């Protein structure tokens, strides 16, 4: 068992902060957040970026832009205390905190607006203005007044067509909505995407060039000045995690095929005392000497041909599981462990075969949303987001429970067990239950 000792609240720390939101996805809030981080980081300021909601791809971009890890803050998956602790710690050592919202500002329960309101972080609304004129002001007005207690800072116009277009947008705004400037259409600075979202940061060779281009555009606007300080208060009770995994070696796959890793998950494993050993299946690395293995999610479907040649790795994992050692496989990690994977072109790839059945890529999204997994070791929260379907005769050890109103309507993702192998489509957020995670990986 992991024991947790209550720690006293550590007071408050003030730090300039801004919550970057939008009326919908696709407006450019990731680009703007990363550009802001880059703008101030290249001036030598200490910038910390957080991502609201479950996301792996945007945080990779923000980590490059800011030079610091980007953690997630979400009132459901992570919890209010976890978010408070991370923001409070960042405020103590940073010159600027940026939080990127998720979807539209008021979308979801809880929403990005709920997070901004809870921590009193001023909201900057990024609006894609390329196909509108005065309606820009109407959208800005709606975002400001829809929830009157929302700390609303102002608005930034994205992808404007000309200086005249920007002036038209600015002049249409009500007097009580601050204009933070405009970013022109910069096709060369657009961040490339694929079916799960943005490309992983390591796959964008000229990422810093693109971010510098966007940062230069912001440097000529009101965004060049630091926002007002915000007081961040630590949680009422902190949790000191006992290092019950001291001496345990956990091998973690990490490369372009297995890159969906929350920095907070690594932090939790280290706080539990584990020694982390990373390896790359794509680079041909052998499975390190270890007591447990974690295969995170990612894009095995894009590298299935290569992975099908790693019989040595699959044999090593089979021996690991056969020795009753723990193995956690999440989403893409689980896909790799079935007998076959059918890619988007219909090509069949033979993979690990540790689990009977196959996964098949679909053209449409198969599942999306927060889910809580009632593992025998304890309930752990996380989320699911995948385009593949799984066909197997395995009987699940349990089903995840969907977040919110859908919980009672349909069961969540299936969770499979074979000895100490645990596999599902759910990406777990380890800090939501460190005790369960310790038991899951314990030898």
mmCIF file of N, CA and C in Angstrom, residues 208-337:
data_model
loop_
_atom_site.group_PDB
_atom_site.id
_atom_site.type_symbol
_atom_site.label_atom_id
_atom_site.label_comp_id
_atom_site.label_asym_id
_atom_site.label_seq_id
_atom_site.Cartn_x
_atom_site.Cartn_y
_atom_site.Cartn_z
ATOM 1 N N UNK A 208 10.894 25.153 -34.605
ATOM 2 C CA UNK A 208 11.297 26.430 -34.022
ATOM 3 C C UNK A 208 11.238 27.559 -35.040
ATOM 4 N N UNK A 209 11.512 27.267 -36.290
ATOM 5 C CA UNK A 209 11.401 28.290 -37.338
ATOM 6 C C UNK A 209 9.956 28.759 -37.452
ATOM 7 N N UNK A 210 9.016 27.808 -37.450
ATOM 8 C CA UNK A 210 7.598 28.149 -37.523
ATOM 9 C C UNK A 210 7.168 28.953 -36.295
ATOM 10 N N UNK A 211 7.619 28.523 -35.111
ATOM 11 C CA UNK A 211 7.232 29.221 -33.891
ATOM 12 C C UNK A 211 7.841 30.621 -33.834
ATOM 13 N N UNK A 212 9.067 30.765 -34.309
ATOM 14 C CA UNK A 212 9.689 32.092 -34.341
ATOM 15 C C UNK A 212 8.935 33.033 -35.277
ATOM 16 N N UNK A 213 8.446 32.505 -36.379
ATOM 17 C CA UNK A 213 7.660 33.311 -37.312
ATOM 18 C C UNK A 213 6.400 33.838 -36.632
ATOM 19 N N UNK A 214 5.713 32.968 -35.896
ATOM 20 C CA UNK A 214 4.516 33.381 -35.160
ATOM 21 C C UNK A 214 4.864 34.332 -34.018
ATOM 22 N N UNK A 215 5.956 34.058 -33.323
ATOM 23 C CA UNK A 215 6.376 34.922 -32.215
ATOM 24 C C UNK A 215 6.713 36.319 -32.712
ATOM 25 N N UNK A 216 7.334 36.409 -33.872
ATOM 26 C CA UNK A 216 7.652 37.720 -34.444
ATOM 27 C C UNK A 216 6.374 38.509 -34.721
ATOM 28 N N UNK A 217 5.333 37.805 -35.176
ATOM 29 C CA UNK A 217 4.058 38.479 -35.434
ATOM 30 C C UNK A 217 3.449 39.000 -34.135
ATOM 31 N N UNK A 218 3.589 38.255 -33.050
ATOM 32 C CA UNK A 218 3.040 38.688 -31.761
ATOM 33 C C UNK A 218 3.860 39.816 -31.146
ATOM 34 N N UNK A 219 5.143 39.870 -31.480
ATOM 35 C CA UNK A 219 6.026 40.878 -30.886
ATOM 36 C C UNK A 219 5.597 42.292 -31.237
ATOM 37 N N UNK A 220 4.854 42.434 -32.328
ATOM 38 C CA UNK A 220 4.409 43.752 -32.751
ATOM 39 C C UNK A 220 3.022 44.099 -32.218
ATOM 40 N N UNK A 221 2.504 43.272 -31.321
ATOM 41 C CA UNK A 221 1.157 43.475 -30.796
ATOM 42 C C UNK A 221 1.184 43.725 -29.297
ATOM 43 N N UNK A 222 -0.004 43.874 -28.724
ATOM 44 C CA UNK A 222 -0.102 44.061 -27.269
ATOM 45 C C UNK A 222 0.326 42.815 -26.509
ATOM 46 N N UNK A 223 0.449 41.687 -27.216
ATOM 47 C CA UNK A 223 0.883 40.452 -26.572
ATOM 48 C C UNK A 223 2.334 40.514 -26.131
ATOM 49 N N UNK A 224 3.078 41.516 -26.583
ATOM 50 C CA UNK A 224 4.493 41.612 -26.233
ATOM 51 C C UNK A 224 4.703 41.990 -24.770
ATOM 52 N N UNK A 225 3.666 42.460 -24.098
ATOM 53 C CA UNK A 225 3.762 42.817 -22.684
ATOM 54 C C UNK A 225 3.252 41.669 -21.822
ATOM 55 N N UNK A 226 3.904 41.451 -20.705
ATOM 56 C CA UNK A 226 3.457 40.401 -19.790
ATOM 57 C C UNK A 226 2.073 40.719 -19.237
ATOM 58 N N UNK A 227 1.228 39.717 -19.069
ATOM 59 C CA UNK A 227 -0.087 39.953 -18.464
ATOM 60 C C UNK A 227 0.046 40.238 -16.970
ATOM 61 N N UNK A 228 -1.067 40.587 -16.350
ATOM 62 C CA UNK A 228 -1.060 40.905 -14.927
ATOM 63 C C UNK A 228 -0.808 39.647 -14.091
ATOM 64 N N UNK A 229 -0.207 39.791 -12.924
ATOM 65 C CA UNK A 229 0.032 38.633 -12.049
ATOM 66 C C UNK A 229 -1.270 38.041 -11.513
ATOM 67 N N UNK A 230 -1.242 36.749 -11.292
ATOM 68 C CA UNK A 230 -2.351 36.005 -10.706
ATOM 69 C C UNK A 230 -1.836 35.303 -9.457
ATOM 70 N N UNK A 231 -2.630 35.315 -8.388
ATOM 71 C CA UNK A 231 -2.251 34.619 -7.159
ATOM 72 C C UNK A 231 -2.671 33.152 -7.254
ATOM 73 N N UNK A 232 -1.691 32.260 -7.165
ATOM 74 C CA UNK A 232 -1.974 30.828 -7.195
ATOM 75 C C UNK A 232 -1.781 30.253 -5.802
ATOM 76 N N UNK A 233 -2.845 29.655 -5.291
ATOM 77 C CA UNK A 233 -2.841 29.101 -3.935
ATOM 78 C C UNK A 233 -2.683 27.593 -4.016
ATOM 79 N N UNK A 234 -1.835 27.035 -3.166
ATOM 80 C CA UNK A 234 -1.642 25.596 -3.135
ATOM 81 C C UNK A 234 -2.876 24.892 -2.595
ATOM 82 N N UNK A 235 -2.993 23.580 -2.816
ATOM 83 C CA UNK A 235 -4.152 22.833 -2.306
ATOM 84 C C UNK A 235 -4.186 22.830 -0.784
ATOM 85 N N UNK A 236 -5.379 22.626 -0.244
ATOM 86 C CA UNK A 236 -5.534 22.602 1.206
ATOM 87 C C UNK A 236 -4.633 21.555 1.854
ATOM 88 N N UNK A 237 -4.562 20.387 1.246
ATOM 89 C CA UNK A 237 -3.722 19.307 1.768
ATOM 90 C C UNK A 237 -2.911 18.717 0.633
ATOM 91 N N UNK A 238 -1.591 18.726 0.777
ATOM 92 C CA UNK A 238 -0.750 18.059 -0.204
ATOM 93 C C UNK A 238 -0.670 16.578 0.109
ATOM 94 N N UNK A 239 -0.120 15.808 -0.808
ATOM 95 C CA UNK A 239 0.013 14.373 -0.610
ATOM 96 C C UNK A 239 1.472 13.969 -0.828
ATOM 97 N N UNK A 240 2.077 13.444 0.214
ATOM 98 C CA UNK A 240 3.444 12.947 0.113
ATOM 99 C C UNK A 240 3.377 11.452 -0.199
ATOM 100 N N UNK A 241 3.897 11.060 -1.349
ATOM 101 C CA UNK A 241 3.817 9.665 -1.793
ATOM 102 C C UNK A 241 4.997 8.876 -1.239
ATOM 103 N N UNK A 242 4.705 7.745 -0.636
ATOM 104 C CA UNK A 242 5.755 6.881 -0.115
ATOM 105 C C UNK A 242 6.410 6.118 -1.269
ATOM 106 N N UNK A 243 7.747 6.104 -1.346
ATOM 107 C CA UNK A 243 8.431 5.461 -2.481
ATOM 108 C C UNK A 243 8.444 3.937 -2.391
ATOM 109 N N UNK A 244 7.268 3.339 -2.560
ATOM 110 C CA UNK A 244 7.144 1.884 -2.416
ATOM 111 C C UNK A 244 7.709 1.119 -3.614
ATOM 112 N N UNK A 245 8.034 1.814 -4.696
ATOM 113 C CA UNK A 245 8.653 1.151 -5.847
ATOM 114 C C UNK A 245 10.167 1.337 -5.852
ATOM 115 N N UNK A 246 10.724 1.704 -4.713
ATOM 116 C CA UNK A 246 12.173 1.884 -4.609
ATOM 117 C C UNK A 246 12.885 0.612 -5.040
ATOM 118 N N UNK A 247 13.830 0.766 -5.966
ATOM 119 C CA UNK A 247 14.580 -0.380 -6.467
ATOM 120 C C UNK A 247 13.934 -1.070 -7.658
ATOM 121 N N UNK A 248 12.696 -0.697 -8.002
ATOM 122 C CA UNK A 248 12.016 -1.293 -9.153
ATOM 123 C C UNK A 248 12.459 -0.588 -10.433
ATOM 124 N N UNK A 249 12.739 -1.375 -11.453
ATOM 125 C CA UNK A 249 13.147 -0.830 -12.757
ATOM 126 C C UNK A 249 11.965 -0.969 -13.722
ATOM 127 N N UNK A 250 11.513 0.173 -14.269
ATOM 128 C CA UNK A 250 10.392 0.156 -15.204
ATOM 129 C C UNK A 250 10.902 0.549 -16.586
ATOM 130 N N UNK A 251 10.761 -0.348 -17.542
ATOM 131 C CA UNK A 251 11.153 -0.078 -18.930
ATOM 132 C C UNK A 251 9.986 0.599 -19.637
ATOM 133 N N UNK A 252 10.261 1.719 -20.300
ATOM 134 C CA UNK A 252 9.215 2.507 -20.949
ATOM 135 C C UNK A 252 9.564 2.704 -22.417
ATOM 136 N N UNK A 253 8.683 2.239 -23.306
ATOM 137 C CA UNK A 253 8.892 2.479 -24.735
ATOM 138 C C UNK A 253 8.649 3.955 -25.021
ATOM 139 N N UNK A 254 9.570 4.578 -25.756
ATOM 140 C CA UNK A 254 9.406 6.001 -26.076
ATOM 141 C C UNK A 254 10.077 6.306 -27.414
ATOM 142 N N UNK A 255 9.262 6.546 -28.424
ATOM 143 C CA UNK A 255 9.742 6.972 -29.742
ATOM 144 C C UNK A 255 8.538 7.444 -30.547
ATOM 145 N N UNK A 256 8.673 7.542 -31.858
ATOM 146 C CA UNK A 256 7.582 8.059 -32.686
ATOM 147 C C UNK A 256 6.361 7.158 -32.684
ATOM 148 N N UNK A 257 6.534 5.871 -32.361
ATOM 149 C CA UNK A 257 5.407 4.944 -32.315
ATOM 150 C C UNK A 257 4.758 4.894 -30.936
ATOM 151 N N UNK A 258 5.502 5.302 -29.901
ATOM 152 C CA UNK A 258 5.013 5.224 -28.517
ATOM 153 C C UNK A 258 5.352 6.523 -27.785
ATOM 154 N N UNK A 259 4.727 7.611 -28.197
ATOM 155 C CA UNK A 259 5.101 8.911 -27.662
ATOM 156 C C UNK A 259 4.067 9.580 -26.790
ATOM 157 N N UNK A 260 2.945 8.894 -26.490
ATOM 158 C CA UNK A 260 1.877 9.541 -25.739
ATOM 159 C C UNK A 260 2.091 9.309 -24.237
ATOM 160 N N UNK A 261 2.906 10.181 -23.663
ATOM 161 C CA UNK A 261 3.320 10.041 -22.266
ATOM 162 C C UNK A 261 3.085 11.358 -21.536
ATOM 163 N N UNK A 262 2.264 11.330 -20.505
ATOM 164 C CA UNK A 262 2.114 12.519 -19.660
ATOM 165 C C UNK A 262 3.384 12.706 -18.831
ATOM 166 N N UNK A 263 3.995 13.905 -18.853
ATOM 167 C CA UNK A 263 5.140 14.145 -17.957
ATOM 168 C C UNK A 263 4.800 13.848 -16.506
ATOM 169 N N UNK A 264 3.558 14.111 -16.106
ATOM 170 C CA UNK A 264 3.147 13.852 -14.721
ATOM 171 C C UNK A 264 3.179 12.368 -14.390
ATOM 172 N N UNK A 265 2.974 11.514 -15.395
ATOM 173 C CA UNK A 265 3.057 10.066 -15.149
ATOM 174 C C UNK A 265 4.480 9.659 -14.807
ATOM 175 N N UNK A 266 5.439 10.206 -15.544
ATOM 176 C CA UNK A 266 6.842 9.906 -15.255
ATOM 177 C C UNK A 266 7.212 10.423 -13.872
ATOM 178 N N UNK A 267 6.722 11.620 -13.554
ATOM 179 C CA UNK A 267 6.989 12.208 -12.241
ATOM 180 C C UNK A 267 6.432 11.330 -11.128
ATOM 181 N N UNK A 268 5.233 10.794 -11.335
ATOM 182 C CA UNK A 268 4.617 9.939 -10.316
ATOM 183 C C UNK A 268 5.432 8.672 -10.093
ATOM 184 N N UNK A 269 5.873 8.043 -11.180
ATOM 185 C CA UNK A 269 6.680 6.833 -11.052
ATOM 186 C C UNK A 269 7.981 7.122 -10.300
ATOM 187 N N UNK A 270 8.579 8.274 -10.579
ATOM 188 C CA UNK A 270 9.816 8.634 -9.889
ATOM 189 C C UNK A 270 9.549 8.930 -8.420
ATOM 190 N N UNK A 271 8.417 9.588 -8.116
ATOM 191 C CA UNK A 271 8.074 9.849 -6.717
ATOM 192 C C UNK A 271 7.826 8.544 -5.966
ATOM 193 N N UNK A 272 7.336 7.545 -6.686
ATOM 194 C CA UNK A 272 7.128 6.227 -6.080
ATOM 195 C C UNK A 272 8.438 5.466 -5.899
ATOM 196 N N UNK A 273 9.524 6.025 -6.413
ATOM 197 C CA UNK A 273 10.839 5.436 -6.211
ATOM 198 C C UNK A 273 11.363 4.610 -7.369
ATOM 199 N N UNK A 274 10.605 4.505 -8.464
ATOM 200 C CA UNK A 274 11.016 3.639 -9.568
ATOM 201 C C UNK A 274 12.172 4.238 -10.354
ATOM 202 N N UNK A 275 12.981 3.365 -10.905
ATOM 203 C CA UNK A 275 14.035 3.762 -11.843
ATOM 204 C C UNK A 275 13.480 3.577 -13.255
ATOM 205 N N UNK A 276 13.493 4.636 -14.050
ATOM 206 C CA UNK A 276 12.909 4.600 -15.382
ATOM 207 C C UNK A 276 13.976 4.312 -16.434
ATOM 208 N N UNK A 277 13.693 3.327 -17.273
ATOM 209 C CA UNK A 277 14.622 2.942 -18.340
ATOM 210 C C UNK A 277 13.890 3.010 -19.677
ATOM 211 N N UNK A 278 14.228 3.998 -20.494
ATOM 212 C CA UNK A 278 13.557 4.197 -21.770
ATOM 213 C C UNK A 278 14.221 3.385 -22.875
ATOM 214 N N UNK A 279 13.407 2.935 -23.808
ATOM 215 C CA UNK A 279 13.940 2.214 -24.968
ATOM 216 C C UNK A 279 13.065 2.505 -26.173
ATOM 217 N N UNK A 280 13.645 2.366 -27.361
ATOM 218 C CA UNK A 280 12.933 2.657 -28.607
ATOM 219 C C UNK A 280 12.760 1.388 -29.428
ATOM 220 N N UNK A 281 11.537 0.866 -29.533
ATOM 221 C CA UNK A 281 11.299 -0.279 -30.420
ATOM 222 C C UNK A 281 11.653 0.027 -31.862
ATOM 223 N N UNK A 282 11.423 1.267 -32.312
ATOM 224 C CA UNK A 282 11.718 1.618 -33.703
ATOM 225 C C UNK A 282 13.213 1.654 -33.986
ATOM 226 N N UNK A 283 13.997 2.008 -32.975
ATOM 227 C CA UNK A 283 15.452 2.071 -33.162
ATOM 228 C C UNK A 283 16.112 0.706 -33.026
ATOM 229 N N UNK A 284 15.320 -0.310 -32.715
ATOM 230 C CA UNK A 284 15.880 -1.651 -32.576
ATOM 231 C C UNK A 284 16.386 -1.964 -31.191
ATOM 232 N N UNK A 285 16.070 -1.120 -30.207
ATOM 233 C CA UNK A 285 16.543 -1.358 -28.846
ATOM 234 C C UNK A 285 15.953 -2.654 -28.286
ATOM 235 N N UNK A 286 16.780 -3.382 -27.559
ATOM 236 C CA UNK A 286 16.296 -4.562 -26.839
ATOM 237 C C UNK A 286 15.533 -4.111 -25.600
ATOM 238 N N UNK A 287 14.689 -4.980 -25.088
ATOM 239 C CA UNK A 287 13.990 -4.685 -23.843
ATOM 240 C C UNK A 287 15.022 -4.590 -22.724
ATOM 241 N N UNK A 288 15.079 -3.463 -22.008
ATOM 242 C CA UNK A 288 16.059 -3.337 -20.928
ATOM 243 C C UNK A 288 15.785 -4.332 -19.795
ATOM 244 N N UNK A 289 16.811 -4.601 -18.995
ATOM 245 C CA UNK A 289 16.605 -5.376 -17.776
ATOM 246 C C UNK A 289 15.632 -4.602 -16.898
ATOM 247 N N UNK A 290 14.540 -5.247 -16.513
ATOM 248 C CA UNK A 290 13.512 -4.496 -15.808
ATOM 249 C C UNK A 290 12.625 -5.409 -14.978
ATOM 250 N N UNK A 291 11.867 -4.766 -14.084
ATOM 251 C CA UNK A 291 10.886 -5.470 -13.268
ATOM 252 C C UNK A 291 9.473 -5.276 -13.793
ATOM 253 N N UNK A 292 9.266 -4.225 -14.597
ATOM 254 C CA UNK A 292 7.959 -3.937 -15.170
ATOM 255 C C UNK A 292 8.153 -3.193 -16.480
ATOM 256 N N UNK A 293 7.121 -3.210 -17.318
ATOM 257 C CA UNK A 293 7.177 -2.555 -18.628
ATOM 258 C C UNK A 293 5.930 -1.700 -18.817
ATOM 259 N N UNK A 294 6.121 -0.555 -19.469
ATOM 260 C CA UNK A 294 5.000 0.297 -19.868
ATOM 261 C C UNK A 294 5.119 0.564 -21.361
ATOM 262 N N UNK A 295 4.091 0.151 -22.115
ATOM 263 C CA UNK A 295 3.983 0.472 -23.544
ATOM 264 C C UNK A 295 2.915 1.550 -23.686
ATOM 265 N N UNK A 296 3.296 2.810 -23.822
ATOM 266 C CA UNK A 296 2.300 3.887 -23.932
ATOM 267 C C UNK A 296 1.626 3.876 -25.304
ATOM 268 N N UNK A 297 0.657 4.763 -25.452
ATOM 269 C CA UNK A 297 0.013 4.925 -26.742
ATOM 270 C C UNK A 297 0.889 5.677 -27.716
ATOM 271 N N UNK A 298 0.407 5.775 -28.945
ATOM 272 C CA UNK A 298 1.155 6.468 -29.980
ATOM 273 C C UNK A 298 0.624 6.107 -31.355
ATOM 274 N N UNK A 299 1.540 5.848 -32.283
ATOM 275 C CA UNK A 299 1.163 5.588 -33.665
ATOM 276 C C UNK A 299 1.768 4.281 -34.192
ATOM 277 N N UNK A 300 1.469 3.140 -33.560
ATOM 278 C CA UNK A 300 2.023 1.895 -34.107
ATOM 279 C C UNK A 300 1.522 1.615 -35.523
ATOM 280 N N UNK A 301 0.332 2.130 -35.868
ATOM 281 C CA UNK A 301 -0.201 1.887 -37.201
ATOM 282 C C UNK A 301 0.625 2.537 -38.297
ATOM 283 N N UNK A 302 1.339 3.618 -37.956
ATOM 284 C CA UNK A 302 2.195 4.286 -38.944
ATOM 285 C C UNK A 302 3.539 3.591 -39.095
ATOM 286 N N UNK A 303 3.867 2.719 -38.167
ATOM 287 C CA UNK A 303 5.173 2.055 -38.162
ATOM 288 C C UNK A 303 5.009 0.544 -38.074
ATOM 289 N N UNK A 304 3.844 0.064 -38.486
ATOM 290 C CA UNK A 304 3.543 -1.362 -38.313
ATOM 291 C C UNK A 304 4.491 -2.258 -39.107
ATOM 292 N N UNK A 305 4.887 -1.827 -40.279
ATOM 293 C CA UNK A 305 5.812 -2.641 -41.080
ATOM 294 C C UNK A 305 7.123 -2.846 -40.335
ATOM 295 N N UNK A 306 7.615 -1.772 -39.762
ATOM 296 C CA UNK A 306 8.864 -1.840 -39.001
ATOM 297 C C UNK A 306 8.684 -2.692 -37.746
ATOM 298 N N UNK A 307 7.585 -2.460 -37.036
ATOM 299 C CA UNK A 307 7.357 -3.183 -35.790
ATOM 300 C C UNK A 307 7.135 -4.675 -36.031
ATOM 301 N N UNK A 308 6.632 -5.025 -37.202
ATOM 302 C CA UNK A 308 6.412 -6.445 -37.504
ATOM 303 C C UNK A 308 7.726 -7.214 -37.611
ATOM 304 N N UNK A 309 8.823 -6.491 -37.743
ATOM 305 C CA UNK A 309 10.141 -7.128 -37.824
ATOM 306 C C UNK A 309 10.817 -7.273 -36.460
ATOM 307 N N UNK A 310 10.130 -6.858 -35.386
ATOM 308 C CA UNK A 310 10.742 -6.885 -34.050
ATOM 309 C C UNK A 310 10.357 -8.145 -33.269
ATOM 310 N N UNK A 311 10.492 -9.300 -33.904
ATOM 311 C CA UNK A 311 10.162 -10.563 -33.233
ATOM 312 C C UNK A 311 10.958 -10.741 -31.947
ATOM 313 N N UNK A 312 12.188 -10.228 -31.935
ATOM 314 C CA UNK A 312 13.015 -10.358 -30.733
ATOM 315 C C UNK A 312 12.398 -9.627 -29.552
ATOM 316 N N UNK A 313 11.848 -8.432 -29.815
ATOM 317 C CA UNK A 313 11.221 -7.656 -28.744
ATOM 318 C C UNK A 313 9.944 -8.337 -28.263
ATOM 319 N N UNK A 314 9.131 -8.822 -29.200
ATOM 320 C CA UNK A 314 7.879 -9.475 -28.803
ATOM 321 C C UNK A 314 8.155 -10.758 -28.010
ATOM 322 N N UNK A 315 9.225 -11.474 -28.369
ATOM 323 C CA UNK A 315 9.593 -12.666 -27.612
ATOM 324 C C UNK A 315 10.044 -12.298 -26.203
ATOM 325 N N UNK A 316 10.780 -11.185 -26.104
ATOM 326 C CA UNK A 316 11.237 -10.733 -24.787
ATOM 327 C C UNK A 316 10.054 -10.319 -23.915
ATOM 328 N N UNK A 317 9.073 -9.668 -24.517
ATOM 329 C CA UNK A 317 7.888 -9.277 -23.758
ATOM 330 C C UNK A 317 7.061 -10.496 -23.356
ATOM 331 N N UNK A 318 7.006 -11.492 -24.234
ATOM 332 C CA UNK A 318 6.287 -12.729 -23.895
ATOM 333 C C UNK A 318 6.945 -13.420 -22.712
ATOM 334 N N UNK A 319 8.277 -13.438 -22.694
ATOM 335 C CA UNK A 319 8.992 -14.037 -21.574
ATOM 336 C C UNK A 319 8.764 -13.227 -20.296
ATOM 337 N N UNK A 320 8.719 -11.907 -20.450
ATOM 338 C CA UNK A 320 8.462 -11.026 -19.308
ATOM 339 C C UNK A 320 7.096 -11.331 -18.690
ATOM 340 N N UNK A 321 6.073 -11.415 -19.528
ATOM 341 C CA UNK A 321 4.729 -11.711 -19.037
ATOM 342 C C UNK A 321 4.661 -13.131 -18.486
ATOM 343 N N UNK A 322 5.348 -14.067 -19.164
ATOM 344 C CA UNK A 322 5.363 -15.453 -18.703
ATOM 345 C C UNK A 322 5.988 -15.618 -17.333
ATOM 346 N N UNK A 323 6.863 -14.666 -16.982
ATOM 347 C CA UNK A 323 7.489 -14.686 -15.661
ATOM 348 C C UNK A 323 6.655 -13.950 -14.617
ATOM 349 N N UNK A 324 5.402 -13.624 -14.991
ATOM 350 C CA UNK A 324 4.466 -12.932 -14.092
ATOM 351 C C UNK A 324 4.965 -11.565 -13.658
ATOM 352 N N UNK A 325 5.629 -10.875 -14.597
ATOM 353 C CA UNK A 325 6.063 -9.502 -14.339
ATOM 354 C C UNK A 325 5.043 -8.529 -14.938
ATOM 355 N N UNK A 326 4.874 -7.353 -14.324
ATOM 356 C CA UNK A 326 3.855 -6.408 -14.784
ATOM 357 C C UNK A 326 4.177 -5.800 -16.154
ATOM 358 N N UNK A 327 3.132 -5.631 -16.957
ATOM 359 C CA UNK A 327 3.231 -4.937 -18.235
ATOM 360 C C UNK A 327 1.938 -4.160 -18.427
ATOM 361 N N UNK A 328 2.030 -2.841 -18.566
ATOM 362 C CA UNK A 328 0.879 -2.001 -18.857
ATOM 363 C C UNK A 328 0.955 -1.565 -20.306
ATOM 364 N N UNK A 329 -0.093 -1.837 -21.082
ATOM 365 C CA UNK A 329 -0.148 -1.463 -22.500
ATOM 366 C C UNK A 329 -1.370 -0.587 -22.728
ATOM 367 N N UNK A 330 -1.139 0.640 -23.176
ATOM 368 C CA UNK A 330 -2.215 1.606 -23.360
ATOM 369 C C UNK A 330 -2.431 1.909 -24.835
ATOM 370 N N UNK A 331 -3.643 1.785 -25.309
ATOM 371 C CA UNK A 331 -4.046 2.189 -26.651
ATOM 372 C C UNK A 331 -3.080 1.643 -27.705
ATOM 373 N N UNK A 332 -2.208 2.468 -28.282
ATOM 374 C CA UNK A 332 -1.268 1.976 -29.282
ATOM 375 C C UNK A 332 -0.370 0.883 -28.755
ATOM 376 N N UNK A 333 -0.041 0.948 -27.463
ATOM 377 C CA UNK A 333 0.743 -0.124 -26.861
ATOM 378 C C UNK A 333 -0.030 -1.424 -26.864
ATOM 379 N N UNK A 334 -1.323 -1.364 -26.547
ATOM 380 C CA UNK A 334 -2.161 -2.555 -26.597
ATOM 381 C C UNK A 334 -2.307 -3.069 -28.017
ATOM 382 N N UNK A 335 -2.489 -2.176 -28.982
ATOM 383 C CA UNK A 335 -2.631 -2.580 -30.380
ATOM 384 C C UNK A 335 -1.439 -3.429 -30.826
ATOM 385 N N UNK A 336 -0.270 -3.084 -30.329
ATOM 386 C CA UNK A 336 0.953 -3.803 -30.706
ATOM 387 C C UNK A 336 0.979 -5.229 -30.172
ATOM 388 N N UNK A 337 0.217 -5.495 -29.120
ATOM 389 C CA UNK A 337 0.284 -6.797 -28.463
ATOM 390 C C UNK A 337 -0.688 -7.827 -29.035
#
